Each structure stands twice: as C-alpha cells, then as structure tokens.
PDB file of C-alpha atoms and ligand atoms in Angstrom:
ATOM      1  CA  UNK A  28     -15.950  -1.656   1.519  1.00  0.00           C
ATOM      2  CA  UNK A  29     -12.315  -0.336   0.581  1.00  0.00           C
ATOM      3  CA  UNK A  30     -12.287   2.662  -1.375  1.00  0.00           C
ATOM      4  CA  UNK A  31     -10.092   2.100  -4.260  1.00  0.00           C
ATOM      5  CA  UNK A  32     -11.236   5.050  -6.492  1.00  0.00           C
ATOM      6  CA  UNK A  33      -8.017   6.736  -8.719  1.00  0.00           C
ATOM      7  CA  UNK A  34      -7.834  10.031  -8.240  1.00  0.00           C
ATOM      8  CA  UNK A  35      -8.074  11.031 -11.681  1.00  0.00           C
ATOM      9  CA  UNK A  36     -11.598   9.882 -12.395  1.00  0.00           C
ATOM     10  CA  UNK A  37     -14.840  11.403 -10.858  1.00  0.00           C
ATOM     11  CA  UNK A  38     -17.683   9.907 -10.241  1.00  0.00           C
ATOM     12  CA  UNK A  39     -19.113  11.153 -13.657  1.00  0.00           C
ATOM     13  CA  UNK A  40     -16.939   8.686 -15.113  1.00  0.00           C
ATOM     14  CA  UNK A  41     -19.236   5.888 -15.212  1.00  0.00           C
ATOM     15  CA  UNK A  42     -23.059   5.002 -16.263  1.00  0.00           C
ATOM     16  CA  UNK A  43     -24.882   3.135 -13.175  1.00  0.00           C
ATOM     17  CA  UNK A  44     -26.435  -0.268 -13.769  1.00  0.00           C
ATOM     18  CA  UNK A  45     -29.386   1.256 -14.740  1.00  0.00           C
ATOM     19  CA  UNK A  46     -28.299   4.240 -16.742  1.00  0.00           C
ATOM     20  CA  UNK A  47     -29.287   6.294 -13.963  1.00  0.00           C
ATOM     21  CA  UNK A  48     -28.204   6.677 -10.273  1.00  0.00           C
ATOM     22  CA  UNK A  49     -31.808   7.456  -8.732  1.00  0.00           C
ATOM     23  CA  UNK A  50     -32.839   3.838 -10.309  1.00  0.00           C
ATOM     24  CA  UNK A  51     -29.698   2.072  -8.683  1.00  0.00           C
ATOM     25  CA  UNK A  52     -32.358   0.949  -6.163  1.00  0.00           C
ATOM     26  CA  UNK A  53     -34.322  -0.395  -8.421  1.00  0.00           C
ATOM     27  CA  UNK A  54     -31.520  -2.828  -9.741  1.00  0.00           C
ATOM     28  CA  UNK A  55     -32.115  -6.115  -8.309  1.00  0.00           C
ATOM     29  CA  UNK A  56     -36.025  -5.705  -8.816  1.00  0.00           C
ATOM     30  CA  UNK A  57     -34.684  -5.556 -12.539  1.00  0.00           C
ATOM     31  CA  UNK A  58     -32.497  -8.477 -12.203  1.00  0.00           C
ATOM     32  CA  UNK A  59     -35.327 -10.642 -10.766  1.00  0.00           C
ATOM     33  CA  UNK A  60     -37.902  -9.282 -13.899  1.00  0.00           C
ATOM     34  CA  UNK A  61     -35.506 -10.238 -16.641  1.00  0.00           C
ATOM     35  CA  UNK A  62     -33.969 -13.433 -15.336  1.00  0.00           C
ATOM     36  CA  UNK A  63     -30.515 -12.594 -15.152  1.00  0.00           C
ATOM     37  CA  UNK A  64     -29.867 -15.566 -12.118  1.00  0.00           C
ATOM     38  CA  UNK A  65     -29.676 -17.818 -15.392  1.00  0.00           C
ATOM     39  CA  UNK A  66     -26.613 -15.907 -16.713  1.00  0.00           C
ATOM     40  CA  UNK A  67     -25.327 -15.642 -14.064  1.00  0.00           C
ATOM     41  CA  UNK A  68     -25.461 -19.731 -13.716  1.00  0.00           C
ATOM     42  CA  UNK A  69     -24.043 -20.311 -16.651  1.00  0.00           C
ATOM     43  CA  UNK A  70     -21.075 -18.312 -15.916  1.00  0.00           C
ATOM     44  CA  UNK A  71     -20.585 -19.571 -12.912  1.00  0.00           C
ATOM     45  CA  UNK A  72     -20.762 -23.193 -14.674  1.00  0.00           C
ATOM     46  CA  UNK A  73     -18.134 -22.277 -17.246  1.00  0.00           C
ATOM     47  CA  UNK A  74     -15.678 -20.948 -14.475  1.00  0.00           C
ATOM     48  CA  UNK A  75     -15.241 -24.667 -13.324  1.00  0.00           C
ATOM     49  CA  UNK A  76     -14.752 -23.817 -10.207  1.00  0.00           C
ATOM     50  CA  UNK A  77     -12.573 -25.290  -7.771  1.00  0.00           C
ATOM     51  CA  UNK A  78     -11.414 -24.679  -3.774  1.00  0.00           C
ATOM     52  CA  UNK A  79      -8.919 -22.331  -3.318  1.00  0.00           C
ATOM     53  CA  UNK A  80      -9.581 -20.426  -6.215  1.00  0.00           C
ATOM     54  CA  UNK A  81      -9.671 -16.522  -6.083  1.00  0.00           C
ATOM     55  CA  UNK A  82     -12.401 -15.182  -8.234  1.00  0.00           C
ATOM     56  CA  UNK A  83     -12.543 -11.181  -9.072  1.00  0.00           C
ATOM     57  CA  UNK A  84     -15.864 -10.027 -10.385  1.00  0.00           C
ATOM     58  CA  UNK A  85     -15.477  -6.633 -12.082  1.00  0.00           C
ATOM     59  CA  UNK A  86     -18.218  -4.251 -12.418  1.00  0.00           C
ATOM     60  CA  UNK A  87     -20.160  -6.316  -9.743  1.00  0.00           C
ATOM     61  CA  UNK A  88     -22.960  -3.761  -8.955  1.00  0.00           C
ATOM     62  CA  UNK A  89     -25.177  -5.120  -6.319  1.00  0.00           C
ATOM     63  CA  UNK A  90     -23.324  -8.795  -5.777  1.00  0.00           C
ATOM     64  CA  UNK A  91     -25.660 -10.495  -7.345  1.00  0.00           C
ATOM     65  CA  UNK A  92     -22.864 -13.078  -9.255  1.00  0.00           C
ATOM     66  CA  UNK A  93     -20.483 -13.129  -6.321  1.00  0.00           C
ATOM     67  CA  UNK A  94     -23.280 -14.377  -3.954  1.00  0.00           C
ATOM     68  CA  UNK A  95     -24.629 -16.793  -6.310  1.00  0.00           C
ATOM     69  CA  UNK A  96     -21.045 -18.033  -6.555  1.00  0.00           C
ATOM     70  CA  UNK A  97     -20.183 -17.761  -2.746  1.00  0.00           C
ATOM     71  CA  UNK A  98     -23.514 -19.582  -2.153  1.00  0.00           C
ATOM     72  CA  UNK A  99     -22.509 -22.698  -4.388  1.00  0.00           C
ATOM     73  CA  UNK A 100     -18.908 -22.308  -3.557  1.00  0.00           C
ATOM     74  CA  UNK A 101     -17.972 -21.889  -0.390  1.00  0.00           C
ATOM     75  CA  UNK A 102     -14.140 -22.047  -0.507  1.00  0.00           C
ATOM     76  CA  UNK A 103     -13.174 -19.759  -3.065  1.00  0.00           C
ATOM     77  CA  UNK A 104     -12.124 -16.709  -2.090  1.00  0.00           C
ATOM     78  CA  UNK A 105     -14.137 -13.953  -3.945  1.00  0.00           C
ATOM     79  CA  UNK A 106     -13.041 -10.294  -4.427  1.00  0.00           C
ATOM     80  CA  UNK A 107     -15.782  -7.669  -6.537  1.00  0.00           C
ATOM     81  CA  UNK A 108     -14.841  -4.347  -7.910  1.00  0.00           C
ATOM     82  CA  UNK A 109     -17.595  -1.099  -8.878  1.00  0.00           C
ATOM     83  CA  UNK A 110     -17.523   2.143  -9.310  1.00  0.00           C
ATOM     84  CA  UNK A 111     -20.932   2.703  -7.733  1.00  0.00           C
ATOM     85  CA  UNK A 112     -20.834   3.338  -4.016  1.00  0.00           C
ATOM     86  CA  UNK A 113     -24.860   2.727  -3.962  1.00  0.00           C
ATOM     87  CA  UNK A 114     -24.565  -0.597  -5.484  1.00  0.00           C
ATOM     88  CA  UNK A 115     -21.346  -1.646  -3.072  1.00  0.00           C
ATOM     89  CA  UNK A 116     -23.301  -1.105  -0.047  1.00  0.00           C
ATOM     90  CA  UNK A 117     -26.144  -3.258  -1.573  1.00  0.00           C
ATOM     91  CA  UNK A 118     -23.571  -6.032  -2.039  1.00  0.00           C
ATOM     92  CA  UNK A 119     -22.370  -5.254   1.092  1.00  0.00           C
ATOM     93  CA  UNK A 120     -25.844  -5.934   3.106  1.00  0.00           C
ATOM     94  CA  UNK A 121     -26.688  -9.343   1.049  1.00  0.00           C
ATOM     95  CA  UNK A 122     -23.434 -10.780   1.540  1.00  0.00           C
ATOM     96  CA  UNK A 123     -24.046 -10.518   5.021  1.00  0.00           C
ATOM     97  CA  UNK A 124     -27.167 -11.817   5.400  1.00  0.00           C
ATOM     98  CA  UNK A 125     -26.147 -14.757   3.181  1.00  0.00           C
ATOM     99  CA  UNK A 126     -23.343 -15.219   5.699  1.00  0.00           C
ATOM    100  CA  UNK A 127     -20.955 -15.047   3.207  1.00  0.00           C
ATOM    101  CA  UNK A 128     -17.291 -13.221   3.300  1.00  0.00           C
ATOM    102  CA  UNK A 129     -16.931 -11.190   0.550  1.00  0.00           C
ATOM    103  CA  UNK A 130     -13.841  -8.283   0.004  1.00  0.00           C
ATOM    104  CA  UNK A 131     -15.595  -5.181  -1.816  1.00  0.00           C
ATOM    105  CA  UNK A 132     -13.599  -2.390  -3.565  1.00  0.00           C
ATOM    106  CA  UNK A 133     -14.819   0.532  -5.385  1.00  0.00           C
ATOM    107  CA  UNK A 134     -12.586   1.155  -7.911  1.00  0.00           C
ATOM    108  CA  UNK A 135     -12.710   0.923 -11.959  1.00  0.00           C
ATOM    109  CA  UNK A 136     -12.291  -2.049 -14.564  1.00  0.00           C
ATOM    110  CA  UNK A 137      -9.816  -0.006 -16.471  1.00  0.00           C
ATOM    111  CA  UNK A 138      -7.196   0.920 -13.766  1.00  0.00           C
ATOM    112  CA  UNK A 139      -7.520  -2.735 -11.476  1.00  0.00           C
ATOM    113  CA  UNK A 140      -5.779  -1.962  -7.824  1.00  0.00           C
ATOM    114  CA  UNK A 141      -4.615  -5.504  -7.706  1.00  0.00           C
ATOM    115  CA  UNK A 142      -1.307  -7.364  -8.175  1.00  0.00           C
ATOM    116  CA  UNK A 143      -0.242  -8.958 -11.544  1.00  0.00           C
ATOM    117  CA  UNK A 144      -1.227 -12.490 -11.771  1.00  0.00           C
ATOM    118  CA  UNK A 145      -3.016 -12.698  -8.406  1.00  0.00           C
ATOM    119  CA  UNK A 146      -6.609 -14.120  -9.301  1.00  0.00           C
ATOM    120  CA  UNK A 147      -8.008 -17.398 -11.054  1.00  0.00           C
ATOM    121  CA  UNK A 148     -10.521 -16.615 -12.472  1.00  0.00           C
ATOM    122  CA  UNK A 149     -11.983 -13.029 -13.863  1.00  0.00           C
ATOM    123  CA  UNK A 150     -16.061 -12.142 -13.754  1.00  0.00           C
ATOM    124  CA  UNK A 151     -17.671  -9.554 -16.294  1.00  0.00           C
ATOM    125  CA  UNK A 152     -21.314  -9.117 -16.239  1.00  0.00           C
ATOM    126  CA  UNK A 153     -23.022  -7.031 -18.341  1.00  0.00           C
ATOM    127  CA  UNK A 154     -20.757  -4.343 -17.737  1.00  0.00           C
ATOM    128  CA  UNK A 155     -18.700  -4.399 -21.009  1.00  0.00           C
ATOM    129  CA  UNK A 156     -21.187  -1.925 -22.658  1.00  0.00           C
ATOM    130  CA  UNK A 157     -20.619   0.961 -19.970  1.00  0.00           C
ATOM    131  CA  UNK A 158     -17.358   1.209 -21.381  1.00  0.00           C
ATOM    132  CA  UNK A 159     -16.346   3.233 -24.326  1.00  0.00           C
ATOM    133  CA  UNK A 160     -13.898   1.241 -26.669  1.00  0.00           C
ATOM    134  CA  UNK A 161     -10.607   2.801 -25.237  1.00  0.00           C
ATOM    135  CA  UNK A 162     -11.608   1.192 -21.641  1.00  0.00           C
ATOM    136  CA  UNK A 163     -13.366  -2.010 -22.964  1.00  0.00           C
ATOM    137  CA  UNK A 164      -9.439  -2.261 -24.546  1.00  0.00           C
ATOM    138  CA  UNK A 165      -8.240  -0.861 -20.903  1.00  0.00           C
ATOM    139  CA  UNK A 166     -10.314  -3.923 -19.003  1.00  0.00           C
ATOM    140  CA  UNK A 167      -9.221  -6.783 -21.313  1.00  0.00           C
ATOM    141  CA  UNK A 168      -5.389  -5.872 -20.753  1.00  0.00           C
ATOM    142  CA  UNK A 169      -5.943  -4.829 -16.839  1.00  0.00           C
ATOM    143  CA  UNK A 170      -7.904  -8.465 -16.955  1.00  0.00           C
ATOM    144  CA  UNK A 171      -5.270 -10.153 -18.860  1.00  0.00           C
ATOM    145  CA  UNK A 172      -2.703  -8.676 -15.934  1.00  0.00           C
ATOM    146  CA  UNK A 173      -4.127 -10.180 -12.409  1.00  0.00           C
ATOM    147  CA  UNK A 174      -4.865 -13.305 -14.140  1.00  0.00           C
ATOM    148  CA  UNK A 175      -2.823 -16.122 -13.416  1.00  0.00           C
ATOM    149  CA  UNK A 176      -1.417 -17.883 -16.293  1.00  0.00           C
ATOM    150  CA  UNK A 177      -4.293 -21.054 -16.213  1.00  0.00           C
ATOM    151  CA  UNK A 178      -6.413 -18.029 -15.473  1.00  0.00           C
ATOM    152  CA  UNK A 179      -9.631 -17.583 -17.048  1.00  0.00           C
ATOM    153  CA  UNK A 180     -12.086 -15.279 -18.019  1.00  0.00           C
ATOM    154  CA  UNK A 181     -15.786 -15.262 -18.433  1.00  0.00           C
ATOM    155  CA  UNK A 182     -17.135 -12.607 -19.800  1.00  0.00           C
ATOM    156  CA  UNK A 183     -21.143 -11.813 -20.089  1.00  0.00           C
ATOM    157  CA  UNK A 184     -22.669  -8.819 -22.237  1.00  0.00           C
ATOM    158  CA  UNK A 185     -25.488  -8.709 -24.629  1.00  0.00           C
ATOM    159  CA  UNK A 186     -25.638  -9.454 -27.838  1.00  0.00           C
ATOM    160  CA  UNK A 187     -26.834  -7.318 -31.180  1.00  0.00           C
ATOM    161  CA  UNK A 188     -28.173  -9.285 -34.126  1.00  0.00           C
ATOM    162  CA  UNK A 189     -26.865  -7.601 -37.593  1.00  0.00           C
ATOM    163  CA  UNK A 190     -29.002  -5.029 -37.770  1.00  0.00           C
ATOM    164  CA  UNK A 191     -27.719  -3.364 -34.186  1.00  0.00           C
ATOM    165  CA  UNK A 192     -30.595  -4.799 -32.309  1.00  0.00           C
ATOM    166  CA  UNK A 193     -31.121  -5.711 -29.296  1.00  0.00           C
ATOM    167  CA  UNK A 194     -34.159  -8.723 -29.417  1.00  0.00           C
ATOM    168  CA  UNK A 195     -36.887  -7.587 -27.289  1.00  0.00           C
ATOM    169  CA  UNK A 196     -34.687  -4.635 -25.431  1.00  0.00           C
ATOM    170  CA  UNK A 197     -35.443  -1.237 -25.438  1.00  0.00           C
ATOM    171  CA  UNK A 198     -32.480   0.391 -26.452  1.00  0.00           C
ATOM    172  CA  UNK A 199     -34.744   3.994 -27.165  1.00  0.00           C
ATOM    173  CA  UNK A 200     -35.191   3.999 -23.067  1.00  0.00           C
ATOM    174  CA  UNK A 201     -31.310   3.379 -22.522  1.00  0.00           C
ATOM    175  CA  UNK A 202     -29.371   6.451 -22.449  1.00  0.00           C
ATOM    176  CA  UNK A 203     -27.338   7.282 -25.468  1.00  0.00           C
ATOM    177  CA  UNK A 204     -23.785   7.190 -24.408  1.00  0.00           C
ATOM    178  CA  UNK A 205     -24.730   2.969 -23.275  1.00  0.00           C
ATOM    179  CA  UNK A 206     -26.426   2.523 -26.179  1.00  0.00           C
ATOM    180  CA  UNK A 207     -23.734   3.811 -28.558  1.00  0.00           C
ATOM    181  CA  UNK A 208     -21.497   1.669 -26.671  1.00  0.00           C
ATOM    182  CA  UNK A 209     -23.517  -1.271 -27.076  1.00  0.00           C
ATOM    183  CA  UNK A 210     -23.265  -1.108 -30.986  1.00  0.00           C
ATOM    184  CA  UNK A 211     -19.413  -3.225 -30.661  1.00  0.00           C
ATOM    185  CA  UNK A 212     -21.895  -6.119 -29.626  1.00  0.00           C
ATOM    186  CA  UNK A 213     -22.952  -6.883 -32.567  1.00  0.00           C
ATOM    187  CA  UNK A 214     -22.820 -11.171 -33.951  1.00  0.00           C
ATOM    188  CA  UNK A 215     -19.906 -12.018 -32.556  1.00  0.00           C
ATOM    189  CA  UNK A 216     -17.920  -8.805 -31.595  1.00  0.00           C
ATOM    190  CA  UNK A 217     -17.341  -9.005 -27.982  1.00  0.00           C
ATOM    191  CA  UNK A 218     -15.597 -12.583 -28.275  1.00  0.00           C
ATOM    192  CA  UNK A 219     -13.703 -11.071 -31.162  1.00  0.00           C
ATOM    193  CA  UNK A 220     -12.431  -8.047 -29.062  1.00  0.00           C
ATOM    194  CA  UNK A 221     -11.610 -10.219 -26.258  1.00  0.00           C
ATOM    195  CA  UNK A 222      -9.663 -12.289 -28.445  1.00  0.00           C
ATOM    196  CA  UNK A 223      -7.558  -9.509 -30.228  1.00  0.00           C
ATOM    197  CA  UNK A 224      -6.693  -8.775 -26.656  1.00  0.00           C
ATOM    198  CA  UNK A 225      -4.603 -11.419 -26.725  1.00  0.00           C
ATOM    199  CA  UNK A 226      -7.070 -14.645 -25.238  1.00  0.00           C
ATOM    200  CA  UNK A 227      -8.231 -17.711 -26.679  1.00  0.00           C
ATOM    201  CA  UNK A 228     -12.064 -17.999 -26.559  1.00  0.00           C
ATOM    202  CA  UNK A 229     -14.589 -20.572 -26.503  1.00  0.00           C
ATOM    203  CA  UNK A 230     -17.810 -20.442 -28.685  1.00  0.00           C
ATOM    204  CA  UNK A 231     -19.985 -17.883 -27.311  1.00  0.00           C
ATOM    205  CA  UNK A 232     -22.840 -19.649 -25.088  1.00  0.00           C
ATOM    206  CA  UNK A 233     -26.207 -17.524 -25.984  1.00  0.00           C
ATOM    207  CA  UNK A 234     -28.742 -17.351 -22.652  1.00  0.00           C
ATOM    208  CA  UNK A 235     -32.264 -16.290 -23.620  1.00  0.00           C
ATOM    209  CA  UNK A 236     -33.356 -13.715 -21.186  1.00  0.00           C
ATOM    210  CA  UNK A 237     -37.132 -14.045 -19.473  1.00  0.00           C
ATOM    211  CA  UNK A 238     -37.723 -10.550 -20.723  1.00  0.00           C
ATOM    212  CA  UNK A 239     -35.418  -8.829 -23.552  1.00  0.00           C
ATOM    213  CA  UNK A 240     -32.703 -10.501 -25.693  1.00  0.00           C
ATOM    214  CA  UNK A 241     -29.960 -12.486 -25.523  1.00  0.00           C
ATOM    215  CA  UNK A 242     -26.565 -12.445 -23.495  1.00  0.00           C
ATOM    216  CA  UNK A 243     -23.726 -13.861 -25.033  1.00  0.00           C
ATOM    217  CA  UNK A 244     -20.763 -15.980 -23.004  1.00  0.00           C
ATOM    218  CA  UNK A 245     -17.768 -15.518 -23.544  1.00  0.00           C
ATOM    219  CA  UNK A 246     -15.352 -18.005 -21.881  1.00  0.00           C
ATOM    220  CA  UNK A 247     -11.462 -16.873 -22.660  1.00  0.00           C
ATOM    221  CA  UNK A 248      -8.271 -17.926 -21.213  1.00  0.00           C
ATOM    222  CA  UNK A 249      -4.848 -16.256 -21.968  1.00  0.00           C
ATOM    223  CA  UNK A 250      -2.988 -17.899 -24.701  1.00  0.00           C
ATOM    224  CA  UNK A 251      -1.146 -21.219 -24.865  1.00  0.00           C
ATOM    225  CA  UNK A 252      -2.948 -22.384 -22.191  1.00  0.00           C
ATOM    226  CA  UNK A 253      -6.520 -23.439 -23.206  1.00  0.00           C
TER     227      UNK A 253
HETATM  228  C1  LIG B 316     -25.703  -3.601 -15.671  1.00  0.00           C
HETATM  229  S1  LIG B 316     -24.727  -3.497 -14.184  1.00  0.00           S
HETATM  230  C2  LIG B 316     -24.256  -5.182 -13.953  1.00  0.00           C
HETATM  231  C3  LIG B 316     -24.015  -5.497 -12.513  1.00  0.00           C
HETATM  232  C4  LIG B 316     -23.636  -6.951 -12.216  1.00  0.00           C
HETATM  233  N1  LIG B 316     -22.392  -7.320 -12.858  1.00  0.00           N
HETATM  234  C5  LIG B 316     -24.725  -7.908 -12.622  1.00  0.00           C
HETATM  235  O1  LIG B 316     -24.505  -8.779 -13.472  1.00  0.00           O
HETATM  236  O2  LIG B 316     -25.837  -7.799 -12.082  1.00  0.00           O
HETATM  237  C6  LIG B 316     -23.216  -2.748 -14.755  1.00  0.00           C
HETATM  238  C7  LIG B 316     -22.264  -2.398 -13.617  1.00  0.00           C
HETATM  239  O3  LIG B 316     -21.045  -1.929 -14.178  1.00  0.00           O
HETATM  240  C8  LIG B 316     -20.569  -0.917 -13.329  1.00  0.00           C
HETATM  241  N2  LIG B 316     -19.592  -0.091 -14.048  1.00  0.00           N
HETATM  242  C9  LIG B 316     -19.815   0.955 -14.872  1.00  0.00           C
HETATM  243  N3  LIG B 316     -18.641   1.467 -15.288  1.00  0.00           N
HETATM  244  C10 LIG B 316     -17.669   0.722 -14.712  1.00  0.00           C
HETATM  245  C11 LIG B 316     -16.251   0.752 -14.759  1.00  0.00           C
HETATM  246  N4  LIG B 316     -15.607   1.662 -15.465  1.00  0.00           N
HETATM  247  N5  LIG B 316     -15.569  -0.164 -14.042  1.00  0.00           N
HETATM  248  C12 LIG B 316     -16.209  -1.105 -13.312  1.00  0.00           C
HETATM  249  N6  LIG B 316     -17.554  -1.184 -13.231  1.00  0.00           N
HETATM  250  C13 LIG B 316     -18.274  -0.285 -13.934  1.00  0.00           C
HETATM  251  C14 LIG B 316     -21.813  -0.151 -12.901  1.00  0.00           C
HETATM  252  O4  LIG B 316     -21.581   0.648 -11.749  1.00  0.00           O
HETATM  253  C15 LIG B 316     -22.778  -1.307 -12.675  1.00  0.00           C
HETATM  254  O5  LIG B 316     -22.762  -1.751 -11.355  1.00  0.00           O
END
C-alpha cells in the first residue's frame, strides 16, 4: 500500500464505510447482506471494458469492485484510492488471495496524486455521500483531470425519492454528517451534479438492493466525446 495521504488533512477528515471505524470490520459482512456484488456488476458492465485499460476506483474501501473487475478482467491494469488504512489492508489481503495485482494508495478523492489524463476509466462506489458538496465538486473536477479524453466515468451512490428518503434504509442509524450529505441524492441529483461538472451522462441505471433502497448509475464521459 503507498501512502499518499496530503499533509493537510487528518484522518478526521473522512467518515469510514460504515460511519464508524470500529465497524470497518464489519464491512464486507455488510456488503454480502445487502447485495452490493450486483452494483457492482452493473458498473463494471457499463465500463465496457477492454485490455489495456487503466481503471482507478476511488473511495475503494475493502476492494470489493476492483476484485470483481480484476477477476473478470484480467488485463486491465487497476489502481484504488481510500482514505481508510483499515479498509486498504483488507483490499490488500483479498487481492492476494485472488491472485490478482492490484496498486493501492491511501489518499483522498478530492486531492487525486495522479497525473492528468492518465486513466480510462474512473470507479465511484457509494462514496459520493461521504463528501460534503465542496469535495463532491473537488472529486468530479480531480475525476475529470486523470481521465483521458475517451475516458469515462461510472459513478454509483444511492438514490433519495422526493421526499429525502432512502427506500428501506435506515438513515436514523447513519450518522448525521452522511446523512446530511446524502440529501443532494435526491431524483436525479447526482447525475445532475456530475453533469454541471462538465460530463455528458447516460440515463441513470437504478439497481434494487437485496436489503435497503436503490443505487443509482451514473455512466458520464467528458464532453464531446460520448
Ligand atoms: C460505503 S464505502 C464504499 C466502499 C467501496 N467503494 C464499495 O463499493 O464497497 C465508502 C468509502 O469511501 C471512503 N471515503 C470516505 N471519504 C473519502 C474521501 N474523501 N476520498 C476517498 N474515499 C473516501 C471510505 O473510507 C469508504 O471506504
């Protein structure tokens, strides 16, 4: 794992996939319970994959996406970025018993240690709504920076019906920074945002989760080239 953390932000500076860094062990137990493989299969779908690519996954907690993609895709080169030193070692361990080569940074979505125009494709996964608006607006232009000019990004987060809720989720057990945060997800926010920022975007895809709501995906490539 290369340590890619900016001096400027602690470790305070970011809510763990689970809200809370004692459950951070509990994360792919979650994963399993709510389904999540079948996002992460649709993303991976959307990304269109092809050898040779190089494929960043930001905010890739425990590696779940990257080995799902490594495991289908063998020759793309794949490259995930967290904050969460817990998680990173996790992805660390499974990428290596999946026999799978996999370059892990700790760093954060909003300040990318990576060269302009130096991936294919860009990952999100339900990592959009650990960000307050300032860095979701920080990712989109850090994202819109390493990708190449076909480049594309997919982009999953949930998604809030009207009223601010979350079908079937729990937002009273989330804590209240996250589920602040989560309020920009609303109908069709998230592709809007992403759009402002300066991509063209597909029709969200909706994937019903086992357990809780729906998660929206966004597919977005940078403009005049869709
Ligand atoms: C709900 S988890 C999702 C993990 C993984 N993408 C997945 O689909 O299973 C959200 C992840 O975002 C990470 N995260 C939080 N703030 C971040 C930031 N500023 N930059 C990058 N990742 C961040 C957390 O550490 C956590 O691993």
């Amino acid at each position: 794992m290369t340590e890619k953390l900016s001096q400027s932000r602690s470790e305070r500076d970011y809510i763990p996939g689970l809200g809370r860094h004692f459950l951070t062990p509990l994360y792919d137990v979650a994963h399993r319970v709510f389904g999540l493989h079948s996002v992460h299969n649709e993303m991976i779908e959307l990304a269109e994959l092809r050898g040779g690519h190089r494929v960043l996954d930001v905010g890739c907690g425990t590696g779940n996406l990257l080995r799902a993609t490594g495991r289908r895709h063998r020759s793309v080169e794949l490259v995930g970025l967290d904050p969460d030193p817990k998680a990173l070692t996790r992805a660390e361990r499974k990428a290596r018993r999946a026999g799978l080569t996999i370059r892990l940074d700790r760093g954060f979505a909003q300040e990318l240690p990576y060269e302009d125009g130096s991936f294919d494709r860009v990952f999100s996964s339900l990592m959009l709504h650990h960000l307050d608006r300032a860095s979701k607006d920080a990712l989109l232009a850090e994202v819109r920076r390493v990708l190449r000019s076909d480049g594309q990004l997919v982009l999953a987060d949930a998604v809030l019906d009207e009223q601010g809720h979350h079908r079937g989720h729990r937002q009273g057990g989330m804590r209240g920074r996250m589920r602040e945060q989560l309020q920009d997800n609303v109908g069709d926010a998230v592709a809007q945002r992403i759009a402002d920022a300066g991509f063209t975007v597909e029709p969200t895809r909706t994937v019903s989760l086992r357990i809780g709501g729906s998660i929206g995906i966004v597919s977005a490539r940078l403009d005049g080239n869709s």
